Amino acid sequence: MRSVAIIGIGQTIINEQWGRSLRQIAAEATLAALKDAGCESADGLFVGNMMSGTVNNQNNLGPLVADWAGLKGTGAVKVEAACASGAAAFRSGLIAVASGDLESALVVGVEKMTDMTSHDVTAALATASDADYEVDMGVSFVGLNALIMRRYMHEYGWKHADFAPFTINAHANALHNPFARLNHKITLEDFEKAVMIASPINLLDASPIGDGAAAIYIVPAESVHAKTRILVTGSSSATDTIAIHDRPDALFLTAAYKSAQEAYQQAGVGPNDIDLFELHDAFTIMSSLSLEACGFCERGQGPRLGLDGEIVPTGRVPIATRGGLKARGHPVGATGIYQLVEVVQQLRGDAGDTQVPGACIGMAQNIGGSGATIITHILKRE
Amino acid sequence: MRSVAIIGIGQTIINEQWGRSLRQIAAEATLAALKDAGCESADGLFVGNMMSGTVNNQNNLGPLVADWAGLKGTGAVKVEAACASGAAAFRSGLIAVASGDLESALVVGVEKMTDMTSHDVTAALATASDADYEVDMGVSFVGLNALIMRRYMHEYGWKHADFAPFTINAHANALHNPFARLNHKITLEDFEKAVMIASPINLLDASPIGDGAAAIYIVPAESVHAKTRILVTGSSSATDTIAIHDRPDALFLTAAYKSAQEAYQQAGVGPNDIDLFELHDAFTIMSSLSLEACGFCERGQGPRLGLDGEIVPTGRVPIATRGGLKARGHPVGATGIYQLVEVVQQLRGDAGDTQVPGACIGMAQNIGGSGATIITHILKRE
């Protein structure tokens, strides 16, 4: 397969965009990526989205977005893997370009999910879980994560406040990201007194939903003659059981381990080589589990990285450098593309006040369901 | 890219499967394809589905089906392109194997859509159209096709009975397909007196929905050492505007033309070389428009092929040889895979009473929306 380079990125602000339609948001990000790439069209379009059929009464996003973004006629599909839809769409586009099937591809992640009641959004998010054996039993998506977090705290002896650094770091970084949904600082006291959602997960353990879109333009690396290039050096997808009760060990993200290991192998690197890691911090517990499964610390020691100050942009394992899901926001099907866009910003040296010094290799990991679908990408500047 | 061969197929009966869940139906087809291929696992899984998020409250079908079919851990995603989701998923798997990313892939199309009221299914099907500019104006999916058919009849001077051969042929062929949803003969009189749905489309112009799944197992052709092989020689996807009113000419399927032309070119064939054509006969008018756009007859002359007896299994352009969408049934996200499975049956010489004599090259065309996404595949026995 050919090596693939990212030559364009685009994103919209994440918030409640009641005055704009799904296609408008998607097109804004798509056109921004086209402009950034200096191109006017693409050979193929891949749309990452989770819940447009339910929330927006709209499937068939391929032609919808292609048409609205001026790419009429282009082969276009939607790829869905719950909250990992963005990375799944990117991986589809990547393989199409790497294979020689396409000479260029646009990948856009989009979600417009604030047009309905929070009760309905909670139901829509629960479709990432096992409808028959989890959701029908009455557990919500946050409830599932709460069960995992409670068990994790019991098993490894952490208290709730030990997870605060994940949130504090995310909010501190989002302050410098003009596209982020939340832009206020969080203190340890704020974290501890936030309203409870599903014990032990409170409001500041959880990421906010939102409307937003992000897009990436990719081409064969051989066609890029710039002095520096951003290459995709690792890409891997793995799955686990969709229901958590079917896993022998609910505190280890097997699919994260598998996909990270494969991506490391492809890229010829290991955790120590990763300059920043945009992980899937939908809940603080997920940050811990991702860091552990990807080899950044021992099992059960994720919170230690935060407490030791290693996750900030100047630390050993910078995460959520542009705010992460927690503060940049989590428009579910778009999140995987936001993560990759942010890694590109870091590798280009365009991350401003939250720039990771000398960032050369970045990783992004997108999770669908409570660890059911996990997709890892590694990007490198050379 | 490497040449890819189909070595396994599987399918379930299509009907109202109220006693079985989506995952059970998907797994039945998947396991049948594995058995047919003589394999126990696959490197990747691609699920074609349109409306599980809405109808079954279940997204994240990749891990759901992987787990239930005994493929836990396998990278797996869902691909959606409305009623063309099946072919879109097949194309994703095809590119992954052709590129060298995977050494084998299972593609399963599944839809379980009879668990809700017909009003709700009509709303779910309408998500294939433009939600903002078509559906919100009050037109249903069948209504859109009715507008096209009415204009077509006016423009080319056909009467409703002229479309009867499409339905008569489909039902006659389905009689010999044990997986078909409908198994009764249709006469011209039946066709003309069927209840009206959206004038001029009556019940026998329209395909029935249903629950069902079909699956295909693919590998690099170089790994197959059998005396004969079924190769995928053409694959192309194209889009048009999602809203019909945005097209300069609503009576020509531009995306069908584009994707067929590209597939012909890849396969080095033309319409005259195609021994059978599994087209997307969701409505009789769509059969006409597909035949015309793919070059099997002049514009406006689709019904003539039926009236002249050319579309039956022994005719010049056999279509719907196992019943088509009209009589085999149309479980929307699965349909594209059923079409390909049926082409394989024909190329293997396993189509029994509706065998196309000497079938060597077969084509399948899957349509999402009223011509918005169109994906064409050409298979060859060698």
mmCIF file with all atom_site columns, C-alpha atoms in Angstrom, chain B residues 107-232:
data_model
loop_
_atom_site.group_PDB
_atom_site.id
_atom_site.type_symbol
_atom_site.label_atom_id
_atom_site.label_alt_id
_atom_site.label_comp_id
_atom_site.label_asym_id
_atom_site.label_entity_id
_atom_site.label_seq_id
_atom_site.pdbx_PDB_ins_code
_atom_site.Cartn_x
_atom_site.Cartn_y
_atom_site.Cartn_z
_atom_site.occupancy
_atom_site.B_iso_or_equiv
_atom_site.pdbx_formal_charge
_atom_site.auth_seq_id
_atom_site.auth_comp_id
_atom_site.auth_asym_id
_atom_site.auth_atom_id
_atom_site.pdbx_PDB_model_num
ATOM 1   C CA . VAL B 1 107 ? -19.350 -8.463  4.371   1.00 0.00 ? 107 VAL B CA 1
ATOM 2   C CA . VAL B 1 108 ? -22.837 -8.837  5.760   1.00 0.00 ? 108 VAL B CA 1
ATOM 3   C CA . GLY B 1 109 ? -25.898 -6.814  4.875   1.00 0.00 ? 109 GLY B CA 1
ATOM 4   C CA . VAL B 1 110 ? -28.687 -6.911  7.432   1.00 0.00 ? 110 VAL B CA 1
ATOM 5   C CA . GLU B 1 111 ? -31.963 -5.171  8.076   1.00 0.00 ? 111 GLU B CA 1
ATOM 6   C CA . LYS B 1 112 ? -34.698 -5.941  10.573  1.00 0.00 ? 112 LYS B CA 1
ATOM 7   C CA . MET B 1 113 ? -37.452 -3.517  9.808   1.00 0.00 ? 113 MET B CA 1
ATOM 8   C CA . THR B 1 114 ? -40.812 -5.173  10.472  1.00 0.00 ? 114 THR B CA 1
ATOM 9   C CA . ASP B 1 115 ? -40.892 -4.628  14.239  1.00 0.00 ? 115 ASP B CA 1
ATOM 10  C CA . MET B 1 116 ? -42.505 -1.222  13.901  1.00 0.00 ? 116 MET B CA 1
ATOM 11  C CA . THR B 1 117 ? -45.689 0.169   12.354  1.00 0.00 ? 117 THR B CA 1
ATOM 12  C CA . SER B 1 118 ? -45.770 0.715   8.621   1.00 0.00 ? 118 SER B CA 1
ATOM 13  C CA . HIS B 1 119 ? -46.140 4.435   9.324   1.00 0.00 ? 119 HIS B CA 1
ATOM 14  C CA . ASP B 1 120 ? -42.851 4.405   11.220  1.00 0.00 ? 120 ASP B CA 1
ATOM 15  C CA . VAL B 1 121 ? -41.142 2.313   8.531   1.00 0.00 ? 121 VAL B CA 1
ATOM 16  C CA . THR B 1 122 ? -42.319 4.788   5.905   1.00 0.00 ? 122 THR B CA 1
ATOM 17  C CA . ALA B 1 123 ? -40.731 7.575   7.968   1.00 0.00 ? 123 ALA B CA 1
ATOM 18  C CA . ALA B 1 124 ? -37.517 5.567   8.361   1.00 0.00 ? 124 ALA B CA 1
ATOM 19  C CA . LEU B 1 125 ? -37.348 4.899   4.604   1.00 0.00 ? 125 LEU B CA 1
ATOM 20  C CA . ALA B 1 126 ? -37.846 8.608   3.927   1.00 0.00 ? 126 ALA B CA 1
ATOM 21  C CA . THR B 1 127 ? -34.503 9.289   5.628   1.00 0.00 ? 127 THR B CA 1
ATOM 22  C CA . ALA B 1 128 ? -32.974 8.177   2.298   1.00 0.00 ? 128 ALA B CA 1
ATOM 23  C CA . SER B 1 129 ? -34.409 11.368  0.758   1.00 0.00 ? 129 SER B CA 1
ATOM 24  C CA . ASP B 1 130 ? -33.690 14.989  1.555   1.00 0.00 ? 130 ASP B CA 1
ATOM 25  C CA . ALA B 1 131 ? -35.136 15.479  5.056   1.00 0.00 ? 131 ALA B CA 1
ATOM 26  C CA . ASP B 1 132 ? -35.212 19.265  4.851   1.00 0.00 ? 132 ASP B CA 1
ATOM 27  C CA . TYR B 1 133 ? -36.369 19.875  1.294   1.00 0.00 ? 133 TYR B CA 1
ATOM 28  C CA . GLU B 1 134 ? -38.359 16.766  0.321   1.00 0.00 ? 134 GLU B CA 1
ATOM 29  C CA . VAL B 1 135 ? -39.620 14.924  3.388   1.00 0.00 ? 135 VAL B CA 1
ATOM 30  C CA . ASP B 1 136 ? -40.539 18.032  5.372   1.00 0.00 ? 136 ASP B CA 1
ATOM 31  C CA . MET B 1 137 ? -42.660 19.085  2.381   1.00 0.00 ? 137 MET B CA 1
ATOM 32  C CA . GLY B 1 138 ? -44.755 15.966  2.956   1.00 0.00 ? 138 GLY B CA 1
ATOM 33  C CA . VAL B 1 139 ? -43.607 13.632  0.216   1.00 0.00 ? 139 VAL B CA 1
ATOM 34  C CA . SER B 1 140 ? -42.856 10.003  1.086   1.00 0.00 ? 140 SER B CA 1
ATOM 35  C CA . PHE B 1 141 ? -40.221 7.868   -0.601  1.00 0.00 ? 141 PHE B CA 1
ATOM 36  C CA . VAL B 1 142 ? -42.796 6.073   -2.745  1.00 0.00 ? 142 VAL B CA 1
ATOM 37  C CA . GLY B 1 143 ? -44.303 9.481   -3.534  1.00 0.00 ? 143 GLY B CA 1
ATOM 38  C CA . LEU B 1 144 ? -41.003 10.678  -4.975  1.00 0.00 ? 144 LEU B CA 1
ATOM 39  C CA . ASN B 1 145 ? -40.779 7.620   -7.194  1.00 0.00 ? 145 ASN B CA 1
ATOM 40  C CA . ALA B 1 146 ? -44.384 8.130   -8.235  1.00 0.00 ? 146 ALA B CA 1
ATOM 41  C CA . LEU B 1 147 ? -43.593 11.660  -9.418  1.00 0.00 ? 147 LEU B CA 1
ATOM 42  C CA . ILE B 1 148 ? -40.753 10.289  -11.532 1.00 0.00 ? 148 ILE B CA 1
ATOM 43  C CA . MET B 1 149 ? -42.876 7.474   -12.956 1.00 0.00 ? 149 MET B CA 1
ATOM 44  C CA . ARG B 1 150 ? -45.774 9.805   -13.831 1.00 0.00 ? 150 ARG B CA 1
ATOM 45  C CA . ARG B 1 151 ? -43.436 12.142  -15.686 1.00 0.00 ? 151 ARG B CA 1
ATOM 46  C CA . TYR B 1 152 ? -41.739 9.220   -17.433 1.00 0.00 ? 152 TYR B CA 1
ATOM 47  C CA . MET B 1 153 ? -45.070 7.825   -18.661 1.00 0.00 ? 153 MET B CA 1
ATOM 48  C CA . HIS B 1 154 ? -46.056 11.261  -19.921 1.00 0.00 ? 154 HIS B CA 1
ATOM 49  C CA . GLU B 1 155 ? -42.722 11.887  -21.609 1.00 0.00 ? 155 GLU B CA 1
ATOM 50  C CA . TYR B 1 156 ? -42.395 8.548   -23.395 1.00 0.00 ? 156 TYR B CA 1
ATOM 51  C CA . GLY B 1 157 ? -46.041 7.591   -23.867 1.00 0.00 ? 157 GLY B CA 1
ATOM 52  C CA . TRP B 1 158 ? -46.139 4.379   -21.846 1.00 0.00 ? 158 TRP B CA 1
ATOM 53  C CA . LYS B 1 159 ? -49.234 3.159   -20.055 1.00 0.00 ? 159 LYS B CA 1
ATOM 54  C CA . HIS B 1 160 ? -49.147 1.565   -16.620 1.00 0.00 ? 160 HIS B CA 1
ATOM 55  C CA . ALA B 1 161 ? -49.635 -2.002  -17.926 1.00 0.00 ? 161 ALA B CA 1
ATOM 56  C CA . ASP B 1 162 ? -46.423 -1.689  -19.913 1.00 0.00 ? 162 ASP B CA 1
ATOM 57  C CA . PHE B 1 163 ? -44.495 -2.008  -16.649 1.00 0.00 ? 163 PHE B CA 1
ATOM 58  C CA . ALA B 1 164 ? -46.176 -5.331  -15.766 1.00 0.00 ? 164 ALA B CA 1
ATOM 59  C CA . PRO B 1 165 ? -43.459 -7.593  -17.227 1.00 0.00 ? 165 PRO B CA 1
ATOM 60  C CA . PHE B 1 166 ? -40.970 -6.380  -14.602 1.00 0.00 ? 166 PHE B CA 1
ATOM 61  C CA . THR B 1 167 ? -43.237 -7.610  -11.823 1.00 0.00 ? 167 THR B CA 1
ATOM 62  C CA . ILE B 1 168 ? -44.391 -10.772 -13.610 1.00 0.00 ? 168 ILE B CA 1
ATOM 63  C CA . ASN B 1 169 ? -40.781 -11.812 -14.254 1.00 0.00 ? 169 ASN B CA 1
ATOM 64  C CA . ALA B 1 170 ? -39.677 -11.094 -10.682 1.00 0.00 ? 170 ALA B CA 1
ATOM 65  C CA . HIS B 1 171 ? -42.501 -13.118 -9.161  1.00 0.00 ? 171 HIS B CA 1
ATOM 66  C CA . ALA B 1 172 ? -42.037 -15.987 -11.625 1.00 0.00 ? 172 ALA B CA 1
ATOM 67  C CA . ASN B 1 173 ? -38.352 -16.226 -10.680 1.00 0.00 ? 173 ASN B CA 1
ATOM 68  C CA . ALA B 1 174 ? -38.932 -15.922 -6.924  1.00 0.00 ? 174 ALA B CA 1
ATOM 69  C CA . LEU B 1 175 ? -41.093 -19.046 -7.068  1.00 0.00 ? 175 LEU B CA 1
ATOM 70  C CA . HIS B 1 176 ? -37.846 -21.008 -7.385  1.00 0.00 ? 176 HIS B CA 1
ATOM 71  C CA . ASN B 1 177 ? -35.916 -19.118 -4.691  1.00 0.00 ? 177 ASN B CA 1
ATOM 72  C CA . PRO B 1 178 ? -36.341 -20.642 -1.216  1.00 0.00 ? 178 PRO B CA 1
ATOM 73  C CA . PHE B 1 179 ? -35.102 -17.412 0.405   1.00 0.00 ? 179 PHE B CA 1
ATOM 74  C CA . ALA B 1 180 ? -37.655 -15.165 -1.325  1.00 0.00 ? 180 ALA B CA 1
ATOM 75  C CA . ARG B 1 181 ? -40.294 -13.328 0.641   1.00 0.00 ? 181 ARG B CA 1
ATOM 76  C CA . LEU B 1 182 ? -43.077 -13.605 -1.955  1.00 0.00 ? 182 LEU B CA 1
ATOM 77  C CA . ASN B 1 183 ? -43.850 -16.824 -3.744  1.00 0.00 ? 183 ASN B CA 1
ATOM 78  C CA . HIS B 1 184 ? -46.918 -16.414 -5.870  1.00 0.00 ? 184 HIS B CA 1
ATOM 79  C CA . LYS B 1 185 ? -47.337 -15.878 -9.582  1.00 0.00 ? 185 LYS B CA 1
ATOM 80  C CA . ILE B 1 186 ? -48.577 -12.535 -10.870 1.00 0.00 ? 186 ILE B CA 1
ATOM 81  C CA . THR B 1 187 ? -50.649 -12.039 -14.005 1.00 0.00 ? 187 THR B CA 1
ATOM 82  C CA . LEU B 1 188 ? -51.187 -8.905  -16.045 1.00 0.00 ? 188 LEU B CA 1
ATOM 83  C CA . GLU B 1 189 ? -54.678 -8.742  -14.572 1.00 0.00 ? 189 GLU B CA 1
ATOM 84  C CA . ASP B 1 190 ? -53.324 -8.933  -11.011 1.00 0.00 ? 190 ASP B CA 1
ATOM 85  C CA . PHE B 1 191 ? -50.894 -6.149  -11.828 1.00 0.00 ? 191 PHE B CA 1
ATOM 86  C CA . GLU B 1 192 ? -53.549 -3.855  -13.190 1.00 0.00 ? 192 GLU B CA 1
ATOM 87  C CA . LYS B 1 193 ? -56.037 -4.319  -10.381 1.00 0.00 ? 193 LYS B CA 1
ATOM 88  C CA . ALA B 1 194 ? -53.586 -4.036  -7.454  1.00 0.00 ? 194 ALA B CA 1
ATOM 89  C CA . VAL B 1 195 ? -54.355 -1.360  -4.864  1.00 0.00 ? 195 VAL B CA 1
ATOM 90  C CA . MET B 1 196 ? -52.964 2.084   -5.544  1.00 0.00 ? 196 MET B CA 1
ATOM 91  C CA . ILE B 1 197 ? -50.221 3.403   -3.245  1.00 0.00 ? 197 ILE B CA 1
ATOM 92  C CA . ALA B 1 198 ? -49.117 6.680   -4.831  1.00 0.00 ? 198 ALA B CA 1
ATOM 93  C CA . SER B 1 199 ? -50.425 7.078   -8.344  1.00 0.00 ? 199 SER B CA 1
ATOM 94  C CA . PRO B 1 200 ? -49.228 5.694   -10.717 1.00 0.00 ? 200 PRO B CA 1
ATOM 95  C CA . ILE B 1 201 ? -47.336 3.298   -8.397  1.00 0.00 ? 201 ILE B CA 1
ATOM 96  C CA . ASN B 1 202 ? -49.563 0.500   -7.156  1.00 0.00 ? 202 ASN B CA 1
ATOM 97  C CA . LEU B 1 203 ? -48.800 -2.352  -4.761  1.00 0.00 ? 203 LEU B CA 1
ATOM 98  C CA . LEU B 1 204 ? -47.325 -4.501  -7.535  1.00 0.00 ? 204 LEU B CA 1
ATOM 99  C CA . ASP B 1 205 ? -44.975 -1.794  -8.779  1.00 0.00 ? 205 ASP B CA 1
ATOM 100 C CA . ALA B 1 206 ? -43.404 -1.649  -5.329  1.00 0.00 ? 206 ALA B CA 1
ATOM 101 C CA . SER B 1 207 ? -41.065 -4.035  -3.545  1.00 0.00 ? 207 SER B CA 1
ATOM 102 C CA . PRO B 1 208 ? -41.911 -5.361  -0.078  1.00 0.00 ? 208 PRO B CA 1
ATOM 103 C CA . ILE B 1 209 ? -39.754 -4.609  2.945   1.00 0.00 ? 209 ILE B CA 1
ATOM 104 C CA . GLY B 1 210 ? -38.647 -7.490  5.154   1.00 0.00 ? 210 GLY B CA 1
ATOM 105 C CA . ASP B 1 211 ? -36.171 -8.817  7.701   1.00 0.00 ? 211 ASP B CA 1
ATOM 106 C CA . GLY B 1 212 ? -33.143 -10.569 6.308   1.00 0.00 ? 212 GLY B CA 1
ATOM 107 C CA . ALA B 1 213 ? -29.380 -10.788 6.001   1.00 0.00 ? 213 ALA B CA 1
ATOM 108 C CA . ALA B 1 214 ? -26.932 -11.913 3.356   1.00 0.00 ? 214 ALA B CA 1
ATOM 109 C CA . ALA B 1 215 ? -23.164 -12.308 3.564   1.00 0.00 ? 215 ALA B CA 1
ATOM 110 C CA . ILE B 1 216 ? -20.128 -12.713 1.327   1.00 0.00 ? 216 ILE B CA 1
ATOM 111 C CA . TYR B 1 217 ? -16.609 -13.882 2.080   1.00 0.00 ? 217 TYR B CA 1
ATOM 112 C CA . ILE B 1 218 ? -13.780 -12.415 -0.011  1.00 0.00 ? 218 ILE B CA 1
ATOM 113 C CA . VAL B 1 219 ? -10.072 -13.123 -0.317  1.00 0.00 ? 219 VAL B CA 1
ATOM 114 C CA . PRO B 1 220 ? -7.244  -12.169 -2.693  1.00 0.00 ? 220 PRO B CA 1
ATOM 115 C CA . ALA B 1 221 ? -7.764  -14.065 -5.958  1.00 0.00 ? 221 ALA B CA 1
ATOM 116 C CA . GLU B 1 222 ? -4.155  -15.248 -5.878  1.00 0.00 ? 222 GLU B CA 1
ATOM 117 C CA . SER B 1 223 ? -4.963  -17.343 -2.799  1.00 0.00 ? 223 SER B CA 1
ATOM 118 C CA . VAL B 1 224 ? -7.691  -19.324 -4.563  1.00 0.00 ? 224 VAL B CA 1
ATOM 119 C CA . HIS B 1 225 ? -6.539  -22.440 -6.355  1.00 0.00 ? 225 HIS B CA 1
ATOM 120 C CA . ALA B 1 226 ? -9.912  -23.876 -7.378  1.00 0.00 ? 226 ALA B CA 1
ATOM 121 C CA . LYS B 1 227 ? -10.558 -24.766 -11.009 1.00 0.00 ? 227 LYS B CA 1
ATOM 122 C CA . THR B 1 228 ? -13.004 -21.894 -11.381 1.00 0.00 ? 228 THR B CA 1
ATOM 123 C CA . ARG B 1 229 ? -13.073 -18.653 -9.438  1.00 0.00 ? 229 ARG B CA 1
ATOM 124 C CA . ILE B 1 230 ? -15.604 -15.859 -9.075  1.00 0.00 ? 230 ILE B CA 1
ATOM 125 C CA . LEU B 1 231 ? -13.704 -12.582 -9.425  1.00 0.00 ? 231 LEU B CA 1
ATOM 126 C CA . VAL B 1 232 ? -14.814 -9.027  -8.748  1.00 0.00 ? 232 VAL B CA 1
#
